[in-house]
Each structure stands twice: as structure tokens, then as C-alpha cells.
Amino acid sequence: MKTLRPAGAGLGFRRELLPELKTHIPDAIGFFEIAPENWIDMGGAHGRDLRRFTERYPFVCHGLSLSLGGPAPLDAMLLRKTRQLMDAHGIALFTEHLSYCSDDGHLYDLLPIPFTEEAVKYVAARIRRTQDILERRIAIENASFYTASAIAEMNEASFMRAVLQEADCDLHLDVNNVYVNSVNHRYDPLEFIRAMPTERIVYMHMAGHYNEADDLIVDTHGADVIDPVWTLLDEAYRIHGVAPTLLERDFNIPPLAELVREVERIARIQAMYPPHETVIHAS
């Protein structure tokens, strides 16, 4: 199947949205994203639905459970099945959180990796192995985290840069996670965005969150994107150029028309800035 690469603004491919999407796909939606764990070995009507859409639109696979930073061996079977899914549907890009979610069993949350030199080498080796099995470069996502490691040897931005360099992989920049972490850990979100290597950014996420307290935000993907996060997206495009950007909404999902308004807002901001490739070539 022909490989289609994502561009513009996108939306998560959720089964509850399928009845509306089957009748009309709004012009603002340039691509869709799936969690491969939810679609591997999917047959029947849902499998046919996925095929119908992947024949017409680019898709991204965004992993949920690979646990790149975990102590257990990588799930090679999951990776092989993910590769088969991507090959069958012409999906070029796989992304995964830079975190871990398993330790002798699934932990049902994404936990932070200690920001140490040892962790850089450990995670980078697992990313390289992942790329070998998938037969593709992958992009790693900056994850939200809520407790700082007592053994950290560097800050989050330095850790991200080191892993990207050591693994020779790409970056999936989650703008909402930058904002969430900046509030919870009291750093300048713009400094983090500026510190990311432009040439490795291939994908971005936007999402909403929940304010647990004045100094604690939880990344829920269950609310509208707030103005400070929109401002950060604008700055990210200004600094790094426009990369394909997805609106994440996993809970409290409103009607499609409301989601599309946020997708359209992403597209309007994208129209103000040059493509990511142009910024790389100019630097």
C-alpha cells in the first residue's frame, strides 16, 4: 500500500467519531492518529473502517505501552505486529512516550525516567532496537511527569537532547506536556522549546489538561486547549517551523464540530509560519 505522510493539522481516529466521519470529513483534518495497540489484529467492521480511511488519509501510530524506559525486555512481538499494521496501511511514522509503564506487569500510567547518563544510554539502546524491528525511524515524545528524581544529573531538556543524539531518532514535541511540566516543575516553557533540536522535530501534539491546584496540572487530554498552550504552539512554530500537529482528546469527548474548531485553529496558526523543512535548510 502507498505510504502517505502526515501534514497540516490532525485528529485522533476514535471509534465514537466514526459515524460522523463516515458521512463527512471536515477540510481542516489533514491526517489521523491511532494507538496501534487498539488496532492490531482488528478485523470485522472496525478493520474495514480503518482500511477505508487509511486508503484516503495519512495516519500516525502513537504507541501507549512500549515502555521505552522500563526494566523489562522490549515487547518484540508487539513491535513486529505494529510494523505489520503500519506496512499494511501505509503508515510512515511511529511515536512513543519517553517514559516507562511496565515493571513485572503493566503499571497503567506513564512514569518518568531518571535524567542520568546511564538512563540516556539505556533508553537510546532500546530506541535503536525499536527502530531496527519497525524498520523505521521513530519519534520520542516528551512526557508529562509529576515527581522529580532525586538522582537526576541533568534537566529534562538536556536529557531529551542527549537521548535524541545517542539514539539517532526524531522528536515528537508535545506542547501541552511542555506547559504542564513547566508549571509543575517551575521552569520556563519557552526555554525548553528553544532547546529542542529543530532538525529532529517531525510531529507535535496539542491537548487540554486539568488544574488540580495552582501549582499542579494533570495532563488528561480531557478538556479544551487553553490560551497559554496556544501561545506556546505559536512560539514553537516561530522557532522551529510548522510540523504536522495533532489535537489529542481522549476523555470528555465533545461533538466532532467542537473538536474541528480546535483543529481549524491549529491550521490557522500553521498558515502564519514556514514549513519545518524550510527552517532547517535556512539554519
Short mmCIF file of C-alpha atoms in Angstrom, two decimals:
data_model
loop_
_atom_site.label_atom_id
_atom_site.label_comp_id
_atom_site.label_asym_id
_atom_site.label_seq_id
_atom_site.Cartn_x
_atom_site.Cartn_y
_atom_site.Cartn_z
CA MET A 1 0.00 0.00 0.00
CA LYS A 2 1.23 3.51 -0.81
CA THR A 3 2.70 5.34 2.19
CA LEU A 4 1.01 8.67 2.97
CA ARG A 5 2.88 11.16 5.15
CA PRO A 6 1.02 13.42 7.59
CA ALA A 7 0.84 17.16 7.04
CA GLY A 8 -1.16 20.03 8.47
CA ALA A 9 -3.49 19.52 11.43
CA GLY A 10 -4.88 16.17 12.55
CA LEU A 11 -7.28 14.44 14.92
CA GLY A 12 -7.30 11.17 16.82
CA PHE A 13 -9.15 8.38 14.99
CA ARG A 14 -11.68 7.40 17.64
CA ARG A 15 -14.44 4.87 17.12
CA GLU A 16 -17.04 7.13 18.72
CA LEU A 17 -16.37 9.71 15.99
CA LEU A 18 -16.65 7.24 13.10
CA PRO A 19 -20.39 7.65 12.39
CA GLU A 20 -19.87 11.36 11.68
CA LEU A 21 -16.54 10.93 9.92
CA LYS A 22 -18.04 8.35 7.56
CA THR A 23 -20.52 10.91 6.30
CA HIS A 24 -18.19 13.90 6.12
CA ILE A 25 -14.54 14.60 6.90
CA PRO A 26 -14.01 18.31 7.60
CA ASP A 27 -11.46 20.01 5.35
CA ALA A 28 -9.32 21.06 8.34
CA ILE A 29 -8.42 17.43 9.14
CA GLY A 30 -5.30 16.55 7.19
CA PHE A 31 -4.45 13.27 8.92
CA PHE A 32 -5.44 10.93 11.74
CA GLU A 33 -3.63 9.17 14.60
CA ILE A 34 -4.19 5.73 16.12
CA ALA A 35 -2.76 3.82 19.05
CA PRO A 36 -1.51 0.63 17.37
CA GLU A 37 -2.32 -1.42 20.49
CA ASN A 38 -6.02 -0.69 19.83
CA TRP A 39 -5.98 -1.76 16.17
CA ILE A 40 -3.53 -4.67 15.86
CA ASP A 41 -5.34 -7.80 14.62
CA MET A 42 -8.55 -5.80 14.32
CA GLY A 43 -10.87 -7.41 11.79
CA GLY A 44 -14.56 -7.16 11.01
CA ALA A 45 -16.33 -3.84 10.58
CA HIS A 46 -13.76 -1.84 12.55
CA GLY A 47 -10.91 -3.26 10.49
CA ARG A 48 -12.75 -2.36 7.29
CA ASP A 49 -13.35 1.15 8.61
CA LEU A 50 -9.65 1.64 9.27
CA ARG A 51 -8.79 0.42 5.76
CA ARG A 52 -11.33 2.79 4.24
CA PHE A 53 -9.70 5.76 5.92
CA THR A 54 -6.03 4.79 5.53
CA GLU A 55 -6.57 4.46 1.78
CA ARG A 56 -7.52 8.16 1.67
CA TYR A 57 -5.71 9.88 4.56
CA PRO A 58 -2.28 9.76 6.18
CA PHE A 59 -2.15 8.14 9.62
CA VAL A 60 0.34 8.21 12.50
CA CYS A 61 0.87 5.38 15.01
CA HIS A 62 1.30 6.71 18.55
CA GLY A 63 2.29 3.94 20.96
CA LEU A 64 0.98 3.66 24.51
CA SER A 65 2.67 0.65 26.08
CA LEU A 66 6.16 0.07 24.70
CA SER A 67 7.75 1.28 27.95
CA LEU A 68 10.98 2.53 26.41
CA GLY A 69 12.44 3.30 29.83
CA GLY A 70 11.23 0.20 31.64
CA PRO A 71 13.36 -2.66 33.03
CA ALA A 72 11.51 -5.46 31.21
CA PRO A 73 12.70 -6.55 27.75
CA LEU A 74 11.11 -4.75 24.82
CA ASP A 75 7.95 -6.44 23.57
CA ALA A 76 9.31 -7.65 20.23
CA MET A 77 6.01 -9.32 19.32
CA LEU A 78 4.14 -6.04 19.81
CA LEU A 79 6.71 -4.26 17.66
CA ARG A 80 6.51 -6.84 14.88
CA LYS A 81 2.72 -6.64 14.87
CA THR A 82 2.95 -2.84 14.86
CA ARG A 83 5.25 -2.99 11.84
CA GLN A 84 2.80 -5.29 10.07
CA LEU A 85 -0.05 -2.89 10.84
CA MET A 86 1.95 0.08 9.55
CA ASP A 87 3.04 -1.75 6.40
CA ALA A 88 -0.50 -2.92 5.68
CA HIS A 89 -1.92 0.59 5.99
CA GLY A 90 0.92 2.66 4.53
CA ILE A 91 1.76 4.39 7.83
CA ALA A 92 5.19 6.01 7.92
CA LEU A 93 5.52 7.50 11.41
CA PHE A 94 5.58 5.76 14.80
CA THR A 95 5.94 7.76 18.00
CA GLU A 96 6.18 6.70 21.65
CA HIS A 97 6.48 8.38 25.04
CA LEU A 98 9.92 8.77 26.60
CA SER A 99 8.79 7.10 29.82
CA TYR A 100 8.05 3.65 31.21
CA CYS A 101 4.80 1.91 32.04
CA SER A 102 5.74 -1.64 32.97
CA ASP A 103 7.78 -3.38 35.67
CA ASP A 104 6.87 -7.05 36.10
CA GLY A 105 3.40 -6.11 34.90
CA HIS A 106 1.64 -3.10 33.41
CA LEU A 107 1.58 -0.03 35.67
CA TYR A 108 -1.34 1.75 33.92
CA ASP A 109 0.48 5.07 33.91
CA LEU A 110 3.43 6.73 32.18
CA LEU A 111 6.25 7.17 34.69
CA PRO A 112 9.33 9.38 34.30
CA ILE A 113 12.82 8.11 33.57
CA PRO A 114 15.65 9.43 35.82
CA PHE A 115 17.59 12.10 33.96
CA THR A 116 21.00 10.42 34.18
CA GLU A 117 23.78 9.50 31.75
CA GLU A 118 23.14 5.82 32.44
CA ALA A 119 19.47 6.26 31.53
CA VAL A 120 20.42 8.05 28.31
CA LYS A 121 22.48 5.08 27.15
CA TYR A 122 19.90 2.52 28.32
CA VAL A 123 16.93 4.20 26.66
CA ALA A 124 18.85 5.03 23.48
CA ALA A 125 19.79 1.37 23.02
CA ARG A 126 16.12 0.38 23.36
CA ILE A 127 15.08 3.05 20.86
CA ARG A 128 17.66 1.80 18.35
CA ARG A 129 16.36 -1.74 18.82
CA THR A 130 12.80 -0.48 18.31
CA GLN A 131 13.82 1.22 15.08
CA ASP A 132 15.51 -1.96 13.87
CA ILE A 133 12.38 -4.05 14.44
CA LEU A 134 9.98 -1.47 12.99
CA GLU A 135 12.37 -0.81 10.09
CA ARG A 136 11.67 2.92 10.55
CA ARG A 137 12.99 5.90 12.45
CA ILE A 138 10.73 6.67 15.38
CA ALA A 139 9.96 9.88 17.22
CA ILE A 140 10.00 10.07 21.01
CA GLU A 141 7.56 12.28 22.89
CA ASN A 142 8.41 14.48 25.86
CA ALA A 143 6.14 13.08 28.57
CA SER A 144 4.44 14.86 31.46
CA PHE A 145 5.79 13.89 34.88
CA TYR A 146 4.82 14.83 38.42
CA THR A 147 7.75 13.95 40.69
CA ALA A 148 11.36 14.97 40.19
CA SER A 149 14.05 12.31 40.50
CA ALA A 150 16.45 12.69 43.42
CA ILE A 151 19.29 11.25 41.31
CA ALA A 152 18.87 13.49 38.25
CA GLU A 153 22.17 14.58 36.70
CA MET A 154 20.65 16.96 34.15
CA ASN A 155 17.41 18.78 33.41
CA GLU A 156 14.61 17.49 31.19
CA ALA A 157 15.68 19.42 28.09
CA SER A 158 19.27 18.20 28.32
CA PHE A 159 18.05 14.64 28.81
CA MET A 160 15.82 14.84 25.74
CA ARG A 161 18.65 16.22 23.59
CA ALA A 162 21.06 13.56 24.81
CA VAL A 163 18.65 10.70 24.07
CA LEU A 164 17.84 12.07 20.62
CA GLN A 165 21.54 12.28 19.80
CA GLU A 166 22.52 8.91 21.27
CA ALA A 167 19.60 7.04 19.69
CA ASP A 168 19.63 8.99 16.41
CA CYS A 169 15.85 9.26 16.43
CA ASP A 170 13.33 12.06 15.93
CA LEU A 171 11.30 14.22 18.31
CA HIS A 172 7.57 14.28 18.87
CA LEU A 173 7.07 17.60 20.67
CA ASP A 174 4.01 17.64 22.91
CA VAL A 175 3.34 21.32 23.52
CA ASN A 176 0.81 20.74 26.30
CA ASN A 177 3.26 18.49 28.14
CA VAL A 178 5.84 21.28 28.00
CA TYR A 179 3.32 23.63 29.61
CA VAL A 180 2.22 21.08 32.23
CA ASN A 181 5.79 20.31 33.26
CA SER A 182 6.75 23.99 33.29
CA VAL A 183 4.03 24.72 35.85
CA ASN A 184 4.59 21.60 37.95
CA HIS A 185 8.39 21.93 37.98
CA ARG A 186 8.65 25.72 37.71
CA TYR A 187 10.67 26.26 34.57
CA ASP A 188 10.32 28.49 31.51
CA PRO A 189 8.44 26.55 28.80
CA LEU A 190 9.89 28.72 26.05
CA GLU A 191 13.42 27.85 27.14
CA PHE A 192 12.54 24.17 26.82
CA ILE A 193 11.08 24.65 23.34
CA ARG A 194 14.09 26.69 22.20
CA ALA A 195 16.42 23.97 23.49
CA MET A 196 14.88 21.28 21.29
CA PRO A 197 16.81 20.47 18.07
CA THR A 198 14.82 21.80 15.12
CA GLU A 199 16.18 19.19 12.73
CA ARG A 200 14.71 16.33 14.79
CA ILE A 201 11.17 17.65 15.25
CA VAL A 202 8.78 15.72 13.00
CA TYR A 203 5.48 15.82 14.89
CA MET A 204 3.60 17.79 17.56
CA HIS A 205 0.65 17.32 19.92
CA MET A 206 -1.83 19.78 21.41
CA ALA A 207 -4.17 18.88 24.26
CA GLY A 208 -6.04 20.09 27.30
CA HIS A 209 -5.39 19.32 30.96
CA TYR A 210 -6.87 19.51 34.46
CA ASN A 211 -5.86 22.04 37.11
CA GLU A 212 -5.59 20.03 40.31
CA ALA A 213 -4.18 23.04 42.21
CA ASP A 214 -2.47 26.35 41.45
CA ASP A 215 0.87 24.58 41.21
CA LEU A 216 -0.26 21.15 39.97
CA ILE A 217 -1.62 20.39 36.50
CA VAL A 218 -2.56 16.90 35.32
CA ASP A 219 -2.24 16.02 31.64
CA THR A 220 -5.67 14.46 30.99
CA HIS A 221 -6.43 15.13 27.30
CA GLY A 222 -9.94 15.73 28.60
CA ALA A 223 -10.52 19.46 28.11
CA ASP A 224 -10.17 22.26 25.58
CA VAL A 225 -6.70 23.66 24.90
CA ILE A 226 -6.11 26.79 26.99
CA ASP A 227 -4.71 30.09 25.73
CA PRO A 228 -1.18 29.75 27.19
CA VAL A 229 -0.76 26.45 25.34
CA TRP A 230 -1.97 28.04 22.10
CA THR A 231 0.63 30.76 22.63
CA LEU A 232 3.33 28.11 23.11
CA LEU A 233 2.31 26.42 19.85
CA ASP A 234 2.64 29.75 18.07
CA GLU A 235 6.12 30.17 19.54
CA ALA A 236 7.11 26.60 18.66
CA TYR A 237 6.19 27.23 15.02
CA ARG A 238 8.02 30.56 15.06
CA ILE A 239 11.19 28.91 16.38
CA HIS A 240 11.13 25.55 14.62
CA GLY A 241 8.70 25.92 11.72
CA VAL A 242 5.47 24.03 11.14
CA ALA A 243 5.34 20.27 11.73
CA PRO A 244 2.24 18.04 11.49
CA THR A 245 0.25 18.73 14.66
CA LEU A 246 -2.49 16.63 16.23
CA LEU A 247 -5.28 17.62 18.60
CA GLU A 248 -5.47 14.99 21.36
CA ARG A 249 -8.81 14.43 23.07
CA ASP A 250 -9.17 11.15 24.96
CA PHE A 251 -11.82 11.93 27.60
CA ASN A 252 -14.96 14.10 27.85
CA ILE A 253 -15.07 13.94 24.06
CA PRO A 254 -17.38 16.64 22.65
CA PRO A 255 -19.21 16.55 19.30
CA LEU A 256 -16.97 16.43 16.24
CA ALA A 257 -17.81 20.04 15.34
CA GLU A 258 -16.27 21.28 18.60
CA LEU A 259 -13.09 19.28 18.04
CA VAL A 260 -12.85 20.56 14.49
CA ARG A 261 -12.86 24.15 15.73
CA GLU A 262 -9.63 23.43 17.61
CA VAL A 263 -8.16 21.58 14.62
CA GLU A 264 -9.01 24.62 12.49
CA ARG A 265 -7.25 26.86 14.99
CA ILE A 266 -4.10 24.74 14.67
CA ALA A 267 -4.33 25.08 10.88
CA ARG A 268 -4.75 28.87 11.09
CA ILE A 269 -1.62 29.20 13.23
CA GLN A 270 0.27 26.90 10.87
CA ALA A 271 -0.60 29.17 7.95
CA MET A 272 1.35 32.01 9.60
CA TYR A 273 4.73 30.23 9.59
CA PRO A 274 7.08 28.45 7.18
CA PRO A 275 7.28 24.67 6.99
CA HIS A 276 9.68 22.92 9.33
CA GLU A 277 11.89 21.86 6.40
CA THR A 278 12.35 25.49 5.33
CA VAL A 279 13.60 26.46 8.80
CA ILE A 280 16.09 23.56 8.82
CA HIS A 281 17.52 24.47 5.43
CA ALA A 282 17.80 28.14 6.38
CA SER A 283 19.74 27.43 9.58
#
